[in-house]
Coordinates of C-alpha atoms and ligand atoms in Angstrom, one line a residue:
M17 CA 0.0 0.0 0.0
S18 CA 1.2 3.5 -0.8
P19 CA 2.1 5.7 2.1
T20 CA 0.0 8.8 2.7
I21 CA 0.7 12.5 2.9
T22 CA -0.2 13.2 6.5
E23 CA 0.5 17.0 6.9
V24 CA 1.5 20.2 5.1
D25 CA 3.8 22.1 7.5
V26 CA 4.3 25.8 6.5
Y27 CA 7.1 28.0 8.0
D28 CA 7.6 31.7 7.8
I29 CA 11.4 32.0 7.6
R30 CA 13.1 35.4 7.2
F31 CA 16.7 36.4 7.1
P32 CA 17.7 40.0 8.1
T33 CA 19.7 40.6 4.9
S34 CA 18.6 44.3 4.7
E35 CA 21.2 45.0 7.5
Q36 CA 24.1 44.4 5.0
L37 CA 22.3 45.8 1.9
D38 CA 22.8 42.4 0.3
G39 CA 20.3 42.1 -2.4
S40 CA 19.7 45.9 -2.7
D41 CA 18.6 47.2 -6.1
A42 CA 16.8 50.2 -7.6
M43 CA 13.3 49.0 -6.7
N44 CA 14.1 46.9 -3.6
P45 CA 16.4 48.9 -1.3
D46 CA 16.1 46.8 1.8
P47 CA 15.1 43.2 1.2
D48 CA 14.9 40.7 4.0
Y49 CA 15.3 37.5 2.0
S50 CA 12.5 35.1 3.1
A51 CA 10.9 31.8 2.4
A52 CA 7.4 30.5 2.9
Y53 CA 8.7 27.0 3.4
V54 CA 6.6 23.9 2.9
V55 CA 7.1 20.4 4.1
L56 CA 4.9 17.6 2.9
R57 CA 5.0 15.0 5.7
T58 CA 4.2 11.3 5.0
D59 CA 3.8 8.2 7.0
A60 CA 6.3 6.3 4.9
P61 CA 9.1 4.5 6.8
G62 CA 12.3 6.5 7.1
G63 CA 10.5 9.9 7.4
L64 CA 10.1 10.4 3.7
A65 CA 9.0 14.0 3.1
G66 CA 8.9 16.6 0.3
Y67 CA 10.4 20.1 0.7
G68 CA 9.6 23.3 -1.3
L69 CA 9.5 27.0 -0.8
C70 CA 8.3 30.3 -2.2
F71 CA 10.8 33.2 -2.1
T72 CA 9.8 36.6 -0.9
I73 CA 11.7 39.6 0.4
G74 CA 10.1 40.0 3.8
R75 CA 6.8 41.6 4.5
G76 CA 4.1 39.5 2.9
N77 CA 5.9 36.2 3.5
D78 CA 3.0 35.5 5.9
V79 CA 0.5 36.2 3.1
V80 CA 2.1 33.5 0.9
A81 CA 2.3 31.1 3.9
A82 CA -1.5 31.6 4.4
A83 CA -2.1 31.0 0.7
I84 CA -0.2 27.7 0.9
R85 CA -2.4 26.6 3.8
T86 CA -5.5 27.0 1.7
L87 CA -4.2 24.2 -0.5
R88 CA -4.0 21.7 2.4
P89 CA -7.3 19.9 1.5
Y90 CA -5.8 18.9 -1.9
V91 CA -2.8 17.4 -0.3
V92 CA -3.4 15.9 3.2
G93 CA -4.8 12.3 3.1
R94 CA -3.6 11.7 -0.5
A95 CA -1.7 8.6 -1.3
V96 CA 1.9 9.6 -2.1
D97 CA 2.0 7.5 -5.2
S98 CA -1.1 9.2 -6.6
V99 CA 0.8 12.5 -6.4
T100 CA 4.3 11.5 -7.4
G101 CA 2.9 9.1 -10.1
D102 CA 1.0 11.9 -11.9
L103 CA 2.6 15.2 -11.2
G104 CA 0.9 16.8 -14.2
A105 CA -2.5 16.0 -12.7
F106 CA -1.4 17.3 -9.3
Y107 CA -0.2 20.6 -10.7
R108 CA -3.5 21.1 -12.6
L109 CA -5.4 20.3 -9.4
L110 CA -3.6 22.9 -7.4
T111 CA -3.8 25.7 -10.0
H112 CA -7.4 25.1 -11.1
D113 CA -9.4 25.2 -7.9
S114 CA -12.0 27.5 -9.3
Q115 CA -12.5 29.6 -6.1
L116 CA -8.7 30.0 -5.5
R117 CA -8.1 30.6 -9.2
W118 CA -10.3 33.7 -8.9
L119 CA -7.4 35.4 -7.0
G120 CA -5.2 35.2 -10.1
P121 CA -5.9 33.5 -12.5
E122 CA -2.6 31.7 -12.4
K123 CA -0.6 34.7 -11.1
G124 CA 0.4 36.4 -7.9
V125 CA 0.3 35.1 -4.4
M126 CA -2.0 32.1 -4.9
H127 CA -0.1 30.9 -8.0
M128 CA 3.3 31.2 -6.1
A129 CA 1.8 29.3 -3.2
A130 CA 0.7 26.5 -5.6
G131 CA 4.2 26.6 -7.1
A132 CA 5.7 26.0 -3.7
V133 CA 3.5 22.9 -3.1
V134 CA 4.1 21.6 -6.6
N135 CA 7.9 22.0 -6.1
A136 CA 7.6 20.2 -2.8
A137 CA 5.8 17.3 -4.6
W138 CA 8.7 17.2 -7.1
D139 CA 11.1 17.0 -4.2
L140 CA 9.1 14.2 -2.7
A141 CA 9.0 12.3 -6.0
A142 CA 12.7 12.6 -6.5
R143 CA 13.5 11.5 -3.0
Q144 CA 11.2 8.5 -3.5
A145 CA 13.0 7.7 -6.7
G146 CA 16.5 8.3 -5.1
R147 CA 17.5 10.8 -7.8
P148 CA 18.0 14.5 -8.2
V149 CA 15.1 16.3 -9.9
W150 CA 17.1 17.0 -13.1
E151 CA 17.9 13.4 -13.5
L152 CA 14.4 12.3 -12.8
L153 CA 13.1 14.6 -15.4
A154 CA 15.8 13.8 -17.9
G155 CA 14.9 10.1 -17.6
M156 CA 11.3 10.6 -18.7
T157 CA 10.0 9.9 -22.2
P158 CA 8.9 12.8 -24.4
E159 CA 5.3 11.7 -23.8
Q160 CA 5.7 11.7 -20.0
I161 CA 7.3 15.2 -20.1
A162 CA 4.6 16.5 -22.4
D163 CA 2.0 15.2 -19.9
L164 CA 3.4 17.4 -17.2
V165 CA 2.5 20.6 -19.2
D166 CA -0.8 22.4 -19.3
F167 CA -1.0 23.4 -23.0
R168 CA -4.2 25.5 -22.4
Y169 CA -3.6 29.0 -23.8
L170 CA -0.3 27.9 -25.5
S171 CA -1.5 26.1 -28.6
D172 CA -1.4 29.3 -30.8
A173 CA 2.4 29.2 -30.2
L174 CA 3.2 25.7 -29.1
T175 CA 1.1 22.5 -29.5
R176 CA 1.6 19.3 -27.7
D177 CA 2.8 17.8 -31.0
E178 CA 5.4 20.5 -31.5
A179 CA 6.6 20.0 -27.9
L180 CA 7.0 16.3 -28.6
E181 CA 8.9 17.1 -31.7
I182 CA 11.3 19.3 -29.7
L183 CA 11.7 16.6 -27.0
R184 CA 12.2 13.8 -29.5
R185 CA 14.8 15.8 -31.4
A186 CA 16.8 16.0 -28.1
E187 CA 16.5 12.3 -27.3
P188 CA 19.7 11.2 -29.1
G189 CA 22.7 12.3 -27.0
R190 CA 20.9 12.6 -23.6
A191 CA 23.3 10.3 -21.9
E192 CA 26.4 12.1 -23.3
R193 CA 25.1 15.5 -22.2
A194 CA 24.3 14.2 -18.7
A195 CA 27.8 12.8 -18.5
L196 CA 29.1 16.2 -19.7
L197 CA 27.1 17.9 -16.9
R198 CA 28.6 15.6 -14.3
R199 CA 32.1 16.4 -15.5
E200 CA 31.8 20.2 -16.2
G201 CA 28.7 21.4 -14.5
Y202 CA 26.5 24.3 -15.9
P203 CA 27.9 27.8 -16.4
A204 CA 27.1 30.5 -13.9
Y205 CA 27.4 34.2 -13.6
T206 CA 27.5 36.2 -10.3
T207 CA 25.6 39.2 -9.2
E208 CA 27.6 39.5 -6.0
P209 CA 29.7 42.6 -7.0
G210 CA 26.7 44.6 -8.3
W211 CA 24.3 45.3 -5.4
L212 CA 23.3 48.9 -5.5
G213 CA 24.0 49.5 -1.8
Y214 CA 27.7 48.4 -2.1
S215 CA 30.5 51.0 -2.1
D216 CA 32.8 51.5 -5.2
E217 CA 35.6 49.8 -3.3
K218 CA 33.5 46.8 -2.6
L219 CA 32.2 46.6 -6.2
T220 CA 35.8 46.7 -7.6
R221 CA 37.1 44.1 -5.1
L222 CA 34.2 41.7 -5.6
A223 CA 34.3 42.1 -9.5
K224 CA 38.0 41.1 -9.4
E225 CA 37.3 38.2 -7.0
A226 CA 34.5 37.0 -9.3
V227 CA 36.9 36.7 -12.3
D228 CA 39.5 35.0 -10.1
A229 CA 36.9 32.5 -9.0
G230 CA 36.3 31.6 -12.7
F231 CA 33.2 33.5 -13.6
R232 CA 33.0 34.8 -17.1
Q233 CA 30.0 37.1 -16.5
I234 CA 29.0 39.5 -13.7
K235 CA 25.9 41.7 -13.3
L236 CA 25.4 45.1 -11.9
K237 CA 22.2 46.6 -10.5
V238 CA 21.4 49.9 -12.2
G239 CA 18.6 52.4 -12.5
A240 CA 18.7 54.7 -9.4
D241 CA 21.0 57.4 -10.7
L242 CA 22.6 57.6 -14.2
D243 CA 25.9 59.2 -13.1
D244 CA 26.4 56.6 -10.4
D245 CA 25.7 53.9 -12.9
L246 CA 28.2 55.3 -15.4
R247 CA 30.8 55.5 -12.8
R248 CA 30.1 52.0 -11.4
M249 CA 30.0 50.5 -14.9
R250 CA 33.4 52.1 -15.7
L251 CA 34.9 50.8 -12.5
A252 CA 33.5 47.3 -13.1
R253 CA 34.8 47.3 -16.7
E254 CA 38.2 48.4 -15.6
A255 CA 38.2 45.7 -12.9
V256 CA 37.3 42.8 -15.1
G257 CA 38.8 43.8 -18.5
P258 CA 37.2 43.5 -21.9
D259 CA 36.6 39.8 -22.1
I260 CA 34.2 39.3 -19.2
R261 CA 30.6 40.0 -19.9
I262 CA 28.8 42.6 -17.8
A263 CA 25.0 42.5 -17.7
V264 CA 22.9 45.1 -15.9
D265 CA 19.6 44.8 -14.1
A266 CA 17.1 47.7 -13.6
N267 CA 14.6 45.7 -11.6
Q268 CA 11.6 47.3 -13.4
R269 CA 12.6 50.9 -12.7
W270 CA 12.0 52.6 -16.0
D271 CA 9.4 53.7 -18.5
V272 CA 10.3 53.0 -22.1
Q273 CA 12.0 56.2 -23.1
E274 CA 13.9 56.3 -19.8
A275 CA 15.1 52.8 -20.5
V276 CA 16.2 53.6 -24.0
D277 CA 18.1 56.8 -22.9
W278 CA 19.7 55.1 -20.0
M279 CA 20.9 52.1 -22.0
N280 CA 22.2 54.3 -24.9
A281 CA 24.3 56.0 -22.2
L282 CA 25.6 52.7 -20.7
A283 CA 26.0 50.8 -24.0
P284 CA 29.6 52.1 -24.8
Y285 CA 30.8 49.9 -21.8
D286 CA 29.7 46.8 -23.7
V287 CA 26.7 45.8 -21.7
Y288 CA 25.7 42.1 -22.3
W289 CA 22.0 42.5 -21.4
I290 CA 19.5 44.8 -19.8
E291 CA 17.4 42.9 -17.4
E292 CA 13.9 44.0 -16.3
P293 CA 14.0 47.4 -17.9
T294 CA 10.3 48.0 -17.2
S295 CA 7.1 46.4 -15.9
P296 CA 7.3 42.6 -16.2
D297 CA 3.6 42.7 -17.4
D298 CA 4.4 45.0 -20.3
V299 CA 5.2 42.9 -23.3
L300 CA 5.0 45.7 -25.8
A301 CA 7.2 48.0 -23.8
H302 CA 9.9 45.3 -23.7
A303 CA 9.6 45.0 -27.5
A304 CA 9.9 48.8 -27.8
V305 CA 13.0 48.9 -25.6
R306 CA 14.6 46.1 -27.5
A307 CA 14.0 47.9 -30.8
A308 CA 15.3 51.3 -29.8
Q309 CA 18.7 50.7 -28.2
P310 CA 21.6 48.3 -28.9
V311 CA 21.6 46.2 -25.7
R312 CA 19.9 42.8 -25.6
V313 CA 16.8 42.5 -23.4
A314 CA 16.3 39.9 -20.6
T315 CA 13.3 39.4 -18.3
G316 CA 11.3 36.8 -16.5
E317 CA 11.9 36.6 -12.7
H318 CA 8.6 38.5 -12.2
V319 CA 6.7 37.2 -15.2
A320 CA 3.6 35.7 -13.8
N321 CA 3.0 32.6 -15.9
R322 CA 3.6 30.7 -19.2
V323 CA 1.0 32.9 -21.0
V324 CA 3.1 36.1 -20.6
F325 CA 6.2 34.3 -21.5
K326 CA 4.4 33.1 -24.7
Q327 CA 3.6 36.7 -25.6
L328 CA 7.1 38.0 -24.9
L329 CA 8.4 35.4 -27.3
Q330 CA 5.6 35.9 -29.9
A331 CA 6.3 39.7 -29.8
G332 CA 10.0 39.3 -30.2
A333 CA 10.4 41.3 -27.0
V334 CA 13.2 39.4 -25.3
D335 CA 16.7 38.0 -26.2
F336 CA 16.9 35.9 -23.0
V337 CA 14.2 34.2 -21.0
Q338 CA 14.8 34.3 -17.3
I339 CA 12.8 31.6 -15.6
D340 CA 12.4 31.6 -11.8
A341 CA 11.9 28.3 -9.8
A342 CA 9.5 29.9 -7.4
R343 CA 7.5 32.5 -9.3
V344 CA 5.2 30.4 -11.6
G345 CA 3.4 27.2 -10.9
G346 CA 6.4 25.1 -10.0
V347 CA 8.4 22.7 -12.1
N348 CA 5.5 21.9 -14.4
E349 CA 4.9 25.4 -15.6
N350 CA 8.7 26.0 -16.0
I351 CA 8.8 23.0 -18.3
A352 CA 6.2 24.7 -20.5
I353 CA 8.3 27.9 -20.5
L354 CA 11.5 25.9 -21.4
L355 CA 9.6 24.3 -24.3
L356 CA 8.3 27.7 -25.5
A357 CA 11.8 29.1 -25.4
A358 CA 13.1 26.1 -27.4
K359 CA 10.4 26.6 -30.0
F360 CA 11.4 30.2 -30.5
G361 CA 15.1 29.5 -30.2
V362 CA 15.6 32.0 -27.3
P363 CA 18.2 31.0 -24.7
V364 CA 17.0 30.5 -21.1
C365 CA 19.2 32.1 -18.4
P366 CA 17.5 31.6 -15.1
H367 CA 17.1 34.1 -12.3
A368 CA 18.4 32.9 -9.0
G369 CA 19.8 34.1 -5.7
G370 CA 17.3 34.9 -2.9
V371 CA 16.8 31.9 -0.7
G372 CA 17.0 28.5 -2.3
L373 CA 16.5 29.8 -5.9
C374 CA 19.9 28.7 -7.0
E375 CA 19.4 25.3 -5.4
M376 CA 16.1 24.7 -7.3
V377 CA 16.7 26.3 -10.7
Q378 CA 19.9 24.5 -11.4
H379 CA 17.9 21.4 -11.9
L380 CA 15.7 23.0 -14.5
S381 CA 18.6 24.3 -16.6
M382 CA 20.3 20.9 -16.4
F383 CA 17.1 19.2 -17.5
D384 CA 16.8 21.7 -20.4
F385 CA 20.4 20.9 -21.5
V386 CA 19.9 17.1 -21.4
A387 CA 16.3 16.8 -22.7
V388 CA 14.9 20.0 -24.2
S389 CA 17.2 22.5 -25.9
G390 CA 20.2 20.2 -25.9
T391 CA 22.7 23.1 -25.7
R392 CA 24.4 25.3 -23.1
E393 CA 25.3 27.8 -25.8
D394 CA 24.5 31.4 -24.7
R395 CA 22.9 29.9 -21.5
I396 CA 24.0 30.7 -18.0
I397 CA 22.5 30.5 -14.5
E398 CA 22.6 33.4 -12.1
Y399 CA 24.5 32.8 -8.9
V400 CA 24.5 34.7 -5.6
P401 CA 26.6 33.4 -2.8
H402 CA 24.2 34.2 0.1
L403 CA 22.3 31.9 2.5
H404 CA 23.4 28.5 1.0
E405 CA 24.5 27.3 4.4
H406 CA 20.9 27.0 5.4
F407 CA 20.3 24.0 3.0
T408 CA 21.2 20.4 3.5
D409 CA 22.3 20.0 -0.1
P410 CA 23.6 23.5 -1.1
V411 CA 24.7 24.3 -4.6
V412 CA 28.4 23.8 -5.3
M413 CA 30.3 26.3 -7.5
E414 CA 33.4 25.0 -9.3
N415 CA 35.3 27.3 -11.6
G416 CA 32.3 29.5 -12.3
A417 CA 29.9 26.6 -12.9
Y418 CA 27.2 24.8 -10.9
R419 CA 28.2 21.3 -10.2
A420 CA 25.5 18.8 -11.1
P421 CA 23.7 17.8 -7.9
D422 CA 23.6 14.1 -7.2
A423 CA 21.6 14.0 -3.9
P424 CA 18.0 12.9 -4.3
G425 CA 15.4 15.7 -4.4
F426 CA 15.2 19.4 -5.4
S427 CA 18.1 20.6 -3.2
V428 CA 15.8 22.8 -1.2
R429 CA 15.5 21.1 2.2
M430 CA 16.6 23.6 4.9
V431 CA 18.6 22.5 8.0
P432 CA 16.5 22.2 11.2
E433 CA 18.6 24.8 13.1
S434 CA 17.9 27.5 10.5
L435 CA 14.2 26.8 10.6
A436 CA 14.3 27.3 14.4
D437 CA 16.6 30.3 14.5
Y438 CA 15.0 32.4 11.7
R439 CA 11.3 31.6 12.2
Y440 CA 9.4 34.9 12.0
P441 CA 8.5 36.5 14.4
D442 CA 9.3 34.2 17.2
G443 CA 12.7 32.6 16.3
P444 CA 15.7 33.9 18.4
V445 CA 17.2 35.9 15.5
W446 CA 14.0 38.0 15.4
T447 CA 13.2 38.2 19.1
A448 CA 16.7 39.5 19.8
R449 CA 16.1 42.3 17.3
Q450 CA 12.7 43.1 18.9
E451 CA 14.5 43.4 22.3
L452 CA 17.0 45.8 20.8
A453 CA 14.3 47.9 19.2
R454 CA 12.5 48.3 22.5
Ligands
MG501 MG1 17.0 40.6 -11.7

């Protein structure tokens, strides 16, 4: 008999990162990196459980946690095998409760909450199978992978048959590419030097350290003050030399004309991409920015769902698709986005950082390389060196690349001490701060 999911535990975990200005950018000056963290408990022997999370930057983490709890009736009491044996159906179940769907549809807090539970179910399935998620996915047949995707709203750009064609095209060579991943890992870039709150000295030092550590690309936050950005860009370019790529990220700060003017000013420093120049919902504005200045356009970390990604691709609005493991409806919806990007021939360069985003999204890029796009050309995963110590299977960086994970699961289980210490508002890290403030 299959074991049963007995409980959905939800934790409000927050890290006081705003105190060091880690993660600071033009729109988010003082983030406290946080996780609405989910554990799917089971009665299987050995304490089998599934772990997932939704990343937020502090206030509102409790709102996501509450949204996750509304999904409890869909999870508790279910046979584990009925979930892990048909993750396509489980994903559709969670994203298509008609009353909860009203809050989106398929976007915002409720969708992110569903994504956290879907990802926890993937972690559970991978632990049950004794394999990392990327390997579990890359071992599926094209038909099994297509079954994970909800093609509703996509068929004007990508049909199930076209998805199957893409997946079948990538079938030869899967084993060789998986072996290559285990040898070389997957290329990464670092955003560590570029936080807006860092001094010029810190920017220069961290940019040099990034190159020494083997990274071939760095990223700077921009968009608060043009003179500051010109100076920081010049310092970064001097620090890394002409051969290292420098991308910039405006975190949605601009209107179209402002984006165009700003990027025309920065372009002489050889900018690799401009990320999130404007509102993530505004497909036409991205297309306009792309057409009116020379720097390639990237977006996606705040793109709500596969439908908006479809439009960005249809409109020729982006040069790079930036999936995020915890923004859309979990692994399943990200597979839809990987397939869309493959159809349009646009490289996927995931957003990561935050809490646990690097841990999760590496699996999706590795699956993409083995079984979808079949290439690492022009593809690179963001890396930020913060908060990895809170995970039992943290990412490993080697010579500017993510080492392929081999532990079973989605790499997103947090260590028990961190859950106890950083629980908001009653963990000791937070009660100590409340004492000080008093
Ligand atoms: Mg960004």
